[in-house]
Amino acid sequence: MGKLLSGSKAESEREFSYSRSEFDAVRRMLYQLTGIRLADSKDSMVYSRLARRIRALKLNSFQAYVSYLQQHNAETEQFINALTTNLTSFFREPHHFDILGRYLQTHKQVKTIWCAASSTGEEPYSIAMVVADTFGRYEVPVQIIASDIDSQVLQKAKAGIYTAERISGLDETRCKQFFYRGKGGKDGLVKVVPELQKMVQFKQLNLLDKKWDLPAPIDIIFCRNVMIYFDKSTQLGILERMIQLMPADGLYVAGHSENFAYATHLVKPAGQTTYTPNLLRGAHGRV
């Protein structure tokens, strides 16, 4: 067994034994499955999240869990769900949605928008609100696809039910137009109106999959605060695949902490953390 993780609780205080070698085994498996690299500082997070799975499976150690994971493919989904981070909110980084609205007004030919990390749904529903506002109706000629690797957050996203505090930052007009407020036993909850829900197609997708079940061209891609979890080679591979799906005047929206100065052969800046394809051989679809 490897050395006890530095900076963590004493081994005697832990419910399950947890060594550096087991942490490293977990990191390797997560990287192989998702491309996500966990920093050394994530050791406590790994323990707390996977300890729940160890209890649920009635195992007695991390070593037993690692062995179980290697022998039971069905556990892979639970493993990924436990270790992926889902931080989101409605209209997070609001300037991106202003940019989206202006882009839709000047690019009438937009047919498809892909939100590549939908989490619990706040981002794709924010996109849908902007689309509905731009067209002045719910029945629009734009397909919104929202994907995530985590099956559990996708279920929450599809349900479209949130605590009322999640929409406290939205203006009253949007709150009334796009949400129902719960009553009685559902007081304190809100639900996305069915018309807005129908605008978004949710699907499970691993960005490392060899094939993405997506249409092409994709005019707009929201892939915000996702690339930061990958190493540079994985980032480049995913970015290239995404850009190849886009037309030459497409819009790629990145997160506030992401910068593609190292990928100028693929994208060129188009605004605050937004990009457009820079494929010399020509982009997909229209030019």
C-alpha angles and dihedrals in degrees: 000000000000129000118291110262113267117245092019129112119285111275091244090060095055123091090220131030111255126185137181090250091055092048089050091049090053091049093050092050093048091050092049092049101040111008089242116139118208118211122228088254091066094072094104092046090053091050096049095045099043094042086071090057092047090054093045091052092044092236123149106218147018089250089058090049094050089051091047091051092052091052101040116057090187090069092061093084092051090047093053092044091052096051104038116095121228114193114160146131139184111285093357108180090017095198088072091061091049087053090048092052093050092046092053090051093053098037105054091170095069109131107161136038122183122200101196098193108033097167109178093347106264094117100048091043089052088052090049091051091054091048092049091047092049094051095035091230144061097239099079135160090237124099115211115201119190120189137178137169092227112084094194096058089046090059090053090047092052091050091054094205120139141163112269091244089067090071097037090107095055122095116258094249092060092043091055096041100046107028140056116213117226121241134200110355090006095053110137093034132098131199129207109245113256093242091061093043090056090058092065127068112200122203139165113247135166111209088216092059112118090229128037116206093223136124122242142259099040109193100195130024124191107196103156127172091349104102091059089075093059132072118248097263092051091046091053093047094051094042092051092051091049095047091050088061093056134084118242092261095044123133123235115191118201132184127267092255096047126093127177099194086127092057103055089134087066107032141016126204116267101172140316104350090332126117143186127214119275101189110153092198092057132270130258118278123345125022 
